[in-house]
Amino acid sequence: MRRSTALRRVLHGLAIVVALSATVATSQRRWHVEAPEVGAAAQSLDAAQPGAVRRFRVAARPPLAGYDGAHARVTLQGTATWAAPPGATGTAVLRVVYTGLLRPDAQASSEVVLRPGEPLALSAVGDVDVSRCVEGRECGGIVGVEVTWPRPEGRVELAWTAAATASGTPERRRAEPSGDGLLVIEAMP
Amino acid sequence: MIGTRSDGLDRPLLVAPAPLLAIAALLINDHVLKSLATGDAATWVTGKVSDVAGLVYFPLLLLALLEPAFGPLRERRHVRVAAIVTGLGFAAVKLWPIATAAYGITWGAMQWVALASIAAAIGDDAPHLLPVACVADPTDLLALAGLAIPWFGRDCDSGTGADRGEARRKSSELAGEFPEAKHSTILVRPI
């Protein structure tokens, strides 16, 4: 009788482990690849050059390129600092436009306000569609940010970094993207 | 004592043909049949089979996991409450994007624990914590029919209606002969 009870407990424990494993293991894990963050050379805005453009190239390589539903999520982060001329008061207003991003979720509005000497963080997140690439070929897109200073007074220093990640649902009968180098982001000159 | 509650509680609910078959069906369907399925219809069917199989055994798994905290949960009412909770949770995941995301994150975290343990054991880096893929498809609610098995299952092998009537009659007779057995629960075998 005791042996029977012990056997039942063992079977019960085994059944729980198998059921839990079946429950958890059968759900497909999303895949995930990322490109290392890159920085770009600093830019200055002043009366002589009141606008600047910074572009980054996002490239996906097979099997990420052309993978069904694959989007590269690009995060652009920047800092703007206004070096105001002596005696300047008030603020500097910059116009910021992000380009090349599908559905950009810009945390900075299209106009940002700088105060003298206070660095202001700028950021935008958006997608680059890499699912429509021709299968087997590297492809991607160019994302960028254009900053203009309509009424320059003194100098504004700009610095940008960019990073990209991609994730998606595994497709049947197709190797899921994994490993280094599948997604690259680099600053363009 | 005849037909006492303890008689019925000795047998764990999960160790029964229906849930074990459902677990086997889930594993075979997800790891073999889904990869063989071609075409939308076959994909649709294999998707539903997984959901039905999961709903057959999940309420019983839920009770088994709660037993260490609450003691034996092997009565019909327990199974039905677990079936209702499972059904509501399943419907929420299939209909409500927040619940779908929560499911993906929760299951992803559970997978991560297992994968991270394996990675640690073999000296690899811990994997990323990623959600699992989950499609919010309202047609998956058809699979809720699978809950009928745990809901009614405990009567499945207790015989025909005539047999049950006979059992009740004998139980009443015994209760008359043995008053101390009057308040005992009639033995209900698990599925």
Short mmCIF file of C-alpha atoms in Angstrom, two decimals:
data_model
loop_
_atom_site.label_atom_id
_atom_site.label_comp_id
_atom_site.label_asym_id
_atom_site.label_seq_id
_atom_site.Cartn_x
_atom_site.Cartn_y
_atom_site.Cartn_z
CA MET A 1 0.00 0.00 0.00
CA ARG A 2 2.79 2.37 0.96
CA ARG A 3 4.71 1.40 -2.17
CA SER A 4 1.61 2.15 -4.22
CA THR A 5 1.25 5.59 -2.63
CA ALA A 6 4.92 6.37 -3.22
CA LEU A 7 4.59 5.27 -6.85
CA ARG A 8 1.59 7.53 -7.30
CA ARG A 9 3.50 10.46 -5.89
CA VAL A 10 6.41 9.81 -8.22
CA LEU A 11 4.06 9.51 -11.19
CA HIS A 12 2.29 12.68 -10.12
CA GLY A 13 5.58 14.55 -9.88
CA LEU A 14 6.64 13.26 -13.28
CA ALA A 15 3.30 14.22 -14.80
CA ILE A 16 3.65 17.75 -13.42
CA VAL A 17 7.18 18.12 -14.80
CA VAL A 18 6.18 16.79 -18.23
CA ALA A 19 3.04 18.94 -18.35
CA LEU A 20 4.95 22.05 -17.30
CA SER A 21 7.68 21.38 -19.84
CA ALA A 22 5.12 20.79 -22.57
CA THR A 23 3.31 24.00 -21.64
CA VAL A 24 6.40 26.17 -21.62
CA ALA A 25 8.51 24.55 -24.33
CA THR A 26 5.89 24.51 -27.04
CA SER A 27 5.60 28.29 -27.22
CA GLN A 28 8.06 29.59 -29.76
CA ARG A 29 10.58 32.08 -28.50
CA ARG A 30 10.96 35.22 -30.53
CA TRP A 31 14.37 35.70 -32.13
CA HIS A 32 16.45 38.76 -31.47
CA VAL A 33 19.53 40.29 -33.07
CA GLU A 34 21.17 43.60 -32.35
CA ALA A 35 23.69 45.94 -33.87
CA PRO A 36 26.25 47.52 -31.57
CA GLU A 37 25.71 51.18 -30.81
CA VAL A 38 27.71 53.59 -32.96
CA GLY A 39 28.61 57.20 -32.38
CA ALA A 40 29.06 59.94 -34.92
CA ALA A 41 31.44 62.87 -35.01
CA ALA A 42 30.18 65.94 -33.19
CA GLN A 43 28.62 68.75 -35.20
CA SER A 44 28.42 72.45 -34.52
CA LEU A 45 25.73 74.90 -35.54
CA ASP A 46 26.36 78.60 -35.69
CA ALA A 47 25.54 81.62 -37.81
CA ALA A 48 27.81 80.39 -40.61
CA GLN A 49 26.31 76.87 -40.61
CA PRO A 50 22.84 76.97 -39.05
CA GLY A 51 21.85 73.45 -40.13
CA ALA A 52 23.29 69.94 -39.99
CA VAL A 53 22.32 66.52 -41.19
CA ARG A 54 23.43 63.28 -39.60
CA ARG A 55 22.68 59.99 -41.35
CA PHE A 56 23.13 56.38 -40.36
CA ARG A 57 22.98 53.40 -42.67
CA VAL A 58 21.16 50.33 -41.37
CA ALA A 59 21.99 47.10 -43.16
CA ALA A 60 20.51 43.66 -42.68
CA ARG A 61 22.21 40.55 -43.98
CA PRO A 62 20.67 37.17 -44.73
CA PRO A 63 18.89 35.43 -43.10
CA LEU A 64 17.62 38.58 -41.40
CA ALA A 65 17.18 40.42 -44.72
CA GLY A 66 13.93 39.28 -46.22
CA TYR A 67 12.78 37.43 -43.11
CA ASP A 68 9.03 37.61 -42.91
CA GLY A 69 7.89 40.53 -40.81
CA ALA A 70 11.41 41.59 -39.85
CA HIS A 71 11.83 45.20 -38.83
CA ALA A 72 14.96 46.81 -37.51
CA ARG A 73 14.15 49.06 -34.61
CA VAL A 74 16.49 52.01 -34.68
CA THR A 75 17.12 54.26 -31.71
CA LEU A 76 18.73 57.62 -32.31
CA GLN A 77 19.99 59.48 -29.29
CA GLY A 78 21.58 62.86 -29.27
CA THR A 79 22.68 65.70 -27.09
CA ALA A 80 22.42 69.37 -27.94
CA THR A 81 24.25 72.00 -25.92
CA TRP A 82 23.98 75.70 -26.50
CA ALA A 83 27.12 77.72 -25.90
CA ALA A 84 25.42 81.06 -25.61
CA PRO A 85 27.35 84.27 -26.30
CA PRO A 86 28.18 86.41 -23.25
CA GLY A 87 25.19 88.29 -22.01
CA ALA A 88 22.70 86.16 -23.91
CA THR A 89 19.50 85.40 -22.09
CA GLY A 90 16.48 83.41 -23.09
CA THR A 91 16.55 80.26 -25.19
CA ALA A 92 17.65 78.80 -28.50
CA VAL A 93 15.04 76.99 -30.57
CA LEU A 94 16.08 74.18 -32.89
CA ARG A 95 13.95 72.42 -35.48
CA VAL A 96 14.58 68.65 -35.49
CA VAL A 97 13.29 66.32 -38.19
CA TYR A 98 13.88 62.58 -38.20
CA THR A 99 13.93 60.91 -41.60
CA GLY A 100 13.80 57.36 -42.88
CA LEU A 101 12.02 55.91 -39.88
CA LEU A 102 8.74 54.08 -40.26
CA ARG A 103 6.40 55.08 -37.45
CA PRO A 104 8.93 57.24 -35.60
CA ASP A 105 8.25 57.59 -31.93
CA ALA A 106 10.20 60.77 -31.32
CA GLN A 107 10.47 61.73 -27.70
CA ALA A 108 11.78 65.11 -28.79
CA SER A 109 9.26 67.28 -30.54
CA SER A 110 9.99 68.87 -33.87
CA GLU A 111 11.07 72.02 -32.05
CA VAL A 112 13.32 71.82 -29.04
CA VAL A 113 14.28 74.58 -26.68
CA LEU A 114 17.79 74.93 -25.32
CA ARG A 115 18.89 76.88 -22.29
CA PRO A 116 22.43 78.24 -22.01
CA GLY A 117 24.93 75.56 -21.01
CA GLU A 118 22.29 72.89 -20.28
CA PRO A 119 22.68 69.77 -22.43
CA LEU A 120 19.36 68.60 -23.81
CA ALA A 121 18.78 64.94 -24.63
CA LEU A 122 17.12 64.19 -27.95
CA SER A 123 15.89 60.78 -28.99
CA ALA A 124 13.76 59.02 -31.54
CA VAL A 125 12.80 55.40 -32.04
CA GLY A 126 11.47 54.04 -35.29
CA ASP A 127 11.52 51.06 -37.60
CA VAL A 128 13.25 50.22 -40.83
CA ASP A 129 11.48 47.49 -42.78
CA VAL A 130 13.94 44.80 -43.80
CA SER A 131 11.32 42.17 -44.56
CA ARG A 132 10.85 43.31 -48.16
CA CYS A 133 14.48 42.89 -49.05
CA VAL A 134 15.24 40.42 -51.79
CA GLU A 135 15.99 37.18 -50.03
CA GLY A 136 19.68 36.43 -49.91
CA ARG A 137 20.90 39.98 -50.46
CA GLU A 138 22.06 42.58 -48.01
CA CYS A 139 19.77 45.55 -47.80
CA GLY A 140 18.43 48.09 -45.40
CA GLY A 141 17.81 51.78 -45.25
CA ILE A 142 19.13 55.14 -44.26
CA VAL A 143 17.83 56.98 -41.25
CA GLY A 144 18.76 60.45 -40.32
CA VAL A 145 18.13 63.57 -38.36
CA GLU A 146 18.13 67.10 -39.70
CA VAL A 147 18.64 69.95 -37.27
CA THR A 148 18.20 73.58 -38.21
CA TRP A 149 18.63 76.67 -36.11
CA PRO A 150 16.54 79.47 -37.58
CA ARG A 151 17.98 82.26 -35.44
CA PRO A 152 21.53 81.31 -34.53
CA GLU A 153 23.15 83.08 -31.65
CA GLY A 154 26.41 81.64 -30.39
CA ARG A 155 27.04 77.95 -31.04
CA VAL A 156 25.20 74.66 -30.55
CA GLU A 157 27.12 71.41 -30.18
CA LEU A 158 25.41 68.24 -31.39
CA ALA A 159 26.42 64.63 -30.78
CA TRP A 160 24.53 61.55 -31.96
CA THR A 161 24.60 57.82 -31.36
CA ALA A 162 22.50 55.14 -32.98
CA ALA A 163 21.67 51.54 -32.19
CA ALA A 164 19.47 48.97 -33.86
CA THR A 165 17.77 45.76 -32.86
CA ALA A 166 15.48 43.38 -34.70
CA SER A 167 13.22 40.70 -33.40
CA GLY A 168 10.45 38.55 -34.77
CA THR A 169 8.57 35.31 -34.74
CA PRO A 170 10.30 32.18 -36.02
CA GLU A 171 9.11 31.00 -39.41
CA ARG A 172 8.57 27.34 -40.09
CA ARG A 173 11.23 25.54 -42.07
CA ARG A 174 13.54 28.52 -41.98
CA ALA A 175 16.56 29.18 -39.85
CA GLU A 176 15.88 32.02 -37.48
CA PRO A 177 18.28 34.95 -37.59
CA SER A 178 20.95 34.66 -34.94
CA GLY A 179 24.55 35.57 -34.46
CA ASP A 180 26.69 38.66 -34.90
CA GLY A 181 26.88 40.81 -37.99
CA LEU A 182 23.35 40.23 -39.27
CA LEU A 183 22.37 43.75 -38.43
CA VAL A 184 24.76 46.64 -38.82
CA ILE A 185 24.35 50.34 -38.24
CA GLU A 186 27.04 52.83 -39.17
CA ALA A 187 27.38 56.57 -39.33
CA MET A 188 27.60 58.00 -42.83
CA PRO A 189 30.19 60.67 -43.61
CA MET B 1 -15.44 3.48 6.00
CA ILE B 2 -16.81 3.18 2.49
CA GLY B 3 -16.55 5.81 -0.17
CA THR B 4 -14.66 8.23 1.97
CA ARG B 5 -13.14 11.36 0.50
CA SER B 6 -9.63 10.07 1.08
CA ASP B 7 -10.31 7.17 -1.28
CA GLY B 8 -10.91 9.55 -4.12
CA LEU B 9 -8.00 11.82 -3.32
CA ASP B 10 -5.27 9.24 -3.57
CA ARG B 11 -5.22 9.37 -7.33
CA PRO B 12 -3.68 12.53 -8.78
CA LEU B 13 -5.81 14.14 -11.47
CA LEU B 14 -2.95 14.52 -13.93
CA VAL B 15 -2.13 10.81 -13.81
CA ALA B 16 -5.09 9.79 -15.92
CA PRO B 17 -5.53 8.89 -19.58
CA ALA B 18 -7.16 12.11 -20.78
CA PRO B 19 -4.55 14.62 -19.54
CA LEU B 20 -1.64 12.35 -20.40
CA LEU B 21 -2.98 11.87 -23.93
CA ALA B 22 -3.49 15.62 -24.23
CA ILE B 23 0.11 16.30 -23.18
CA ALA B 24 1.36 13.73 -25.68
CA ALA B 25 -0.85 15.22 -28.39
CA LEU B 26 0.48 18.70 -27.65
CA LEU B 27 4.10 17.59 -27.85
CA ILE B 28 3.60 15.59 -31.07
CA ASN B 29 1.53 18.33 -32.66
CA ASP B 30 3.94 21.15 -31.83
CA HIS B 31 7.19 19.37 -32.51
CA VAL B 32 6.22 17.14 -35.43
CA LEU B 33 2.90 17.96 -37.07
CA LYS B 34 3.31 21.73 -37.13
CA SER B 35 6.56 21.46 -39.02
CA LEU B 36 4.92 19.10 -41.51
CA ALA B 37 1.82 21.22 -42.00
CA THR B 38 1.62 22.96 -45.35
CA GLY B 39 -1.07 25.40 -46.35
CA ASP B 40 -3.32 27.64 -44.37
CA ALA B 41 -5.84 24.92 -43.50
CA ALA B 42 -3.25 22.57 -42.06
CA THR B 43 -1.64 25.41 -40.12
CA TRP B 44 -5.05 26.42 -38.79
CA VAL B 45 -5.86 22.89 -37.68
CA THR B 46 -2.52 22.25 -35.97
CA GLY B 47 -2.86 25.58 -34.19
CA LYS B 48 -6.25 24.61 -32.84
CA VAL B 49 -5.08 21.12 -31.84
CA SER B 50 -2.41 22.68 -29.63
CA ASP B 51 -4.93 24.94 -27.97
CA VAL B 52 -7.45 22.14 -27.38
CA ALA B 53 -4.79 19.81 -25.99
CA GLY B 54 -3.50 22.52 -23.67
CA LEU B 55 -6.97 23.31 -22.40
CA VAL B 56 -7.65 19.64 -21.64
CA TYR B 57 -4.83 19.28 -19.15
CA PHE B 58 -4.01 22.83 -18.02
CA PRO B 59 -6.76 23.09 -15.37
CA LEU B 60 -5.47 19.87 -13.81
CA LEU B 61 -1.88 21.11 -13.97
CA LEU B 62 -2.99 24.33 -12.32
CA LEU B 63 -4.58 22.39 -9.45
CA ALA B 64 -1.52 20.16 -9.12
CA LEU B 65 0.71 23.24 -8.83
CA LEU B 66 -1.57 24.78 -6.20
CA GLU B 67 -1.79 21.64 -4.08
CA PRO B 68 1.42 22.24 -2.11
CA ALA B 69 -0.09 25.49 -0.85
CA PHE B 70 -3.74 24.52 -0.44
CA GLY B 71 -3.72 20.76 0.10
CA PRO B 72 -5.52 18.26 -2.13
CA LEU B 73 -7.63 19.94 -4.83
CA ARG B 74 -9.14 16.95 -6.57
CA GLU B 75 -12.88 17.40 -6.29
CA ARG B 76 -15.16 18.17 -9.18
CA ARG B 77 -15.75 21.72 -7.97
CA HIS B 78 -12.02 22.37 -7.89
CA VAL B 79 -11.64 21.10 -11.43
CA ARG B 80 -14.52 23.27 -12.61
CA VAL B 81 -13.17 26.41 -10.94
CA ALA B 82 -9.77 25.70 -12.52
CA ALA B 83 -11.47 25.18 -15.88
CA ILE B 84 -13.26 28.51 -15.58
CA VAL B 85 -10.05 30.31 -14.60
CA THR B 86 -8.20 28.65 -17.48
CA GLY B 87 -10.94 29.54 -19.94
CA LEU B 88 -11.04 33.17 -18.85
CA GLY B 89 -7.27 33.44 -19.02
CA PHE B 90 -7.18 31.83 -22.45
CA ALA B 91 -9.91 34.11 -23.77
CA ALA B 92 -8.12 37.17 -22.38
CA VAL B 93 -4.86 36.18 -24.09
CA LYS B 94 -6.66 35.68 -27.39
CA LEU B 95 -8.75 38.85 -27.25
CA TRP B 96 -6.95 41.45 -25.16
CA PRO B 97 -3.57 42.73 -26.43
CA ILE B 98 -2.33 43.51 -22.92
CA ALA B 99 -3.01 39.92 -21.82
CA THR B 100 -1.37 38.64 -25.02
CA ALA B 101 1.75 40.64 -24.22
CA ALA B 102 1.68 39.52 -20.58
CA TYR B 103 1.44 35.90 -21.70
CA GLY B 104 4.39 36.35 -24.07
CA ILE B 105 6.53 37.90 -21.35
CA THR B 106 5.55 35.38 -18.65
CA TRP B 107 6.16 32.36 -20.86
CA GLY B 108 9.34 33.96 -22.17
CA ALA B 109 10.56 34.40 -18.60
CA MET B 110 9.83 30.75 -17.83
CA GLN B 111 11.71 29.66 -20.93
CA TRP B 112 14.55 31.97 -20.01
CA VAL B 113 14.90 30.35 -16.58
CA ALA B 114 15.21 26.94 -18.22
CA LEU B 115 17.58 28.14 -20.96
CA ALA B 116 19.71 30.17 -18.55
CA SER B 117 20.03 27.14 -16.27
CA ILE B 118 21.18 25.01 -19.19
CA ALA B 119 23.59 27.73 -20.33
CA ALA B 120 25.02 28.05 -16.82
CA ALA B 121 25.43 24.29 -16.58
CA ILE B 122 27.45 24.09 -19.79
CA GLY B 123 29.30 27.36 -19.24
CA ASP B 124 27.59 29.42 -21.95
CA ASP B 125 26.42 33.01 -21.72
CA ALA B 126 22.89 33.53 -20.48
CA PRO B 127 20.43 33.99 -23.36
CA HIS B 128 18.42 37.14 -23.90
CA LEU B 129 15.17 37.38 -22.02
CA LEU B 130 12.69 37.36 -24.88
CA PRO B 131 8.94 37.01 -25.00
CA VAL B 132 7.42 34.02 -26.75
CA ALA B 133 5.40 34.46 -29.90
CA CYS B 134 1.66 34.52 -29.35
CA VAL B 135 -0.97 35.21 -31.96
CA ALA B 136 -4.15 36.83 -30.71
CA ASP B 137 -6.66 35.04 -32.92
CA PRO B 138 -10.30 35.14 -31.78
CA THR B 139 -11.04 31.95 -33.75
CA ASP B 140 -8.83 30.16 -31.24
CA LEU B 141 -11.73 30.51 -28.81
CA LEU B 142 -13.18 27.44 -30.55
CA ALA B 143 -10.62 25.49 -28.59
CA LEU B 144 -12.45 26.33 -25.37
CA ALA B 145 -14.50 23.23 -26.17
CA GLY B 146 -11.49 21.29 -24.89
CA LEU B 147 -12.40 22.40 -21.36
CA ALA B 148 -15.42 20.10 -21.58
CA ILE B 149 -13.13 17.15 -20.95
CA PRO B 150 -11.90 18.23 -17.51
CA TRP B 151 -15.31 19.77 -16.79
CA PHE B 152 -17.22 16.51 -17.29
CA GLY B 153 -14.27 14.16 -17.29
CA ARG B 154 -14.46 12.93 -13.74
CA ASP B 155 -17.72 11.17 -14.56
CA CYS B 156 -16.35 9.62 -17.73
CA ASP B 157 -15.36 6.32 -16.23
CA SER B 158 -17.99 6.17 -13.47
CA GLY B 159 -20.33 4.21 -15.70
CA THR B 160 -23.73 4.78 -17.30
CA GLY B 161 -26.56 6.75 -15.78
CA ALA B 162 -28.12 3.47 -14.65
CA ASP B 163 -24.84 2.48 -13.01
CA ARG B 164 -24.66 5.80 -11.20
CA GLY B 165 -28.25 5.44 -10.03
CA GLU B 166 -27.41 2.03 -8.69
CA ALA B 167 -24.33 3.41 -6.98
CA ARG B 168 -26.41 6.14 -5.34
CA ARG B 169 -28.98 3.58 -4.17
CA LYS B 170 -26.29 1.39 -2.64
CA SER B 171 -24.69 4.41 -1.04
CA SER B 172 -28.01 5.37 0.56
CA GLU B 173 -28.41 1.83 1.84
CA LEU B 174 -24.94 1.88 3.29
CA ALA B 175 -25.57 5.25 4.86
CA GLY B 176 -28.58 3.71 6.56
CA GLU B 177 -26.57 0.75 7.78
CA PHE B 178 -23.59 2.82 8.79
CA PRO B 179 -24.78 6.19 10.09
CA GLU B 180 -21.20 7.31 10.62
CA ALA B 181 -20.75 7.12 6.85
CA LYS B 182 -23.74 9.39 6.21
CA HIS B 183 -21.75 12.49 5.56
CA SER B 184 -18.94 10.93 3.63
CA THR B 185 -18.42 11.94 0.05
CA ILE B 186 -19.38 9.48 -2.64
CA LEU B 187 -16.31 8.18 -4.36
CA VAL B 188 -15.77 9.94 -7.65
CA ARG B 189 -12.95 8.57 -9.68
CA PRO B 190 -10.73 10.98 -11.52
CA ILE B 191 -10.58 10.98 -15.30
#
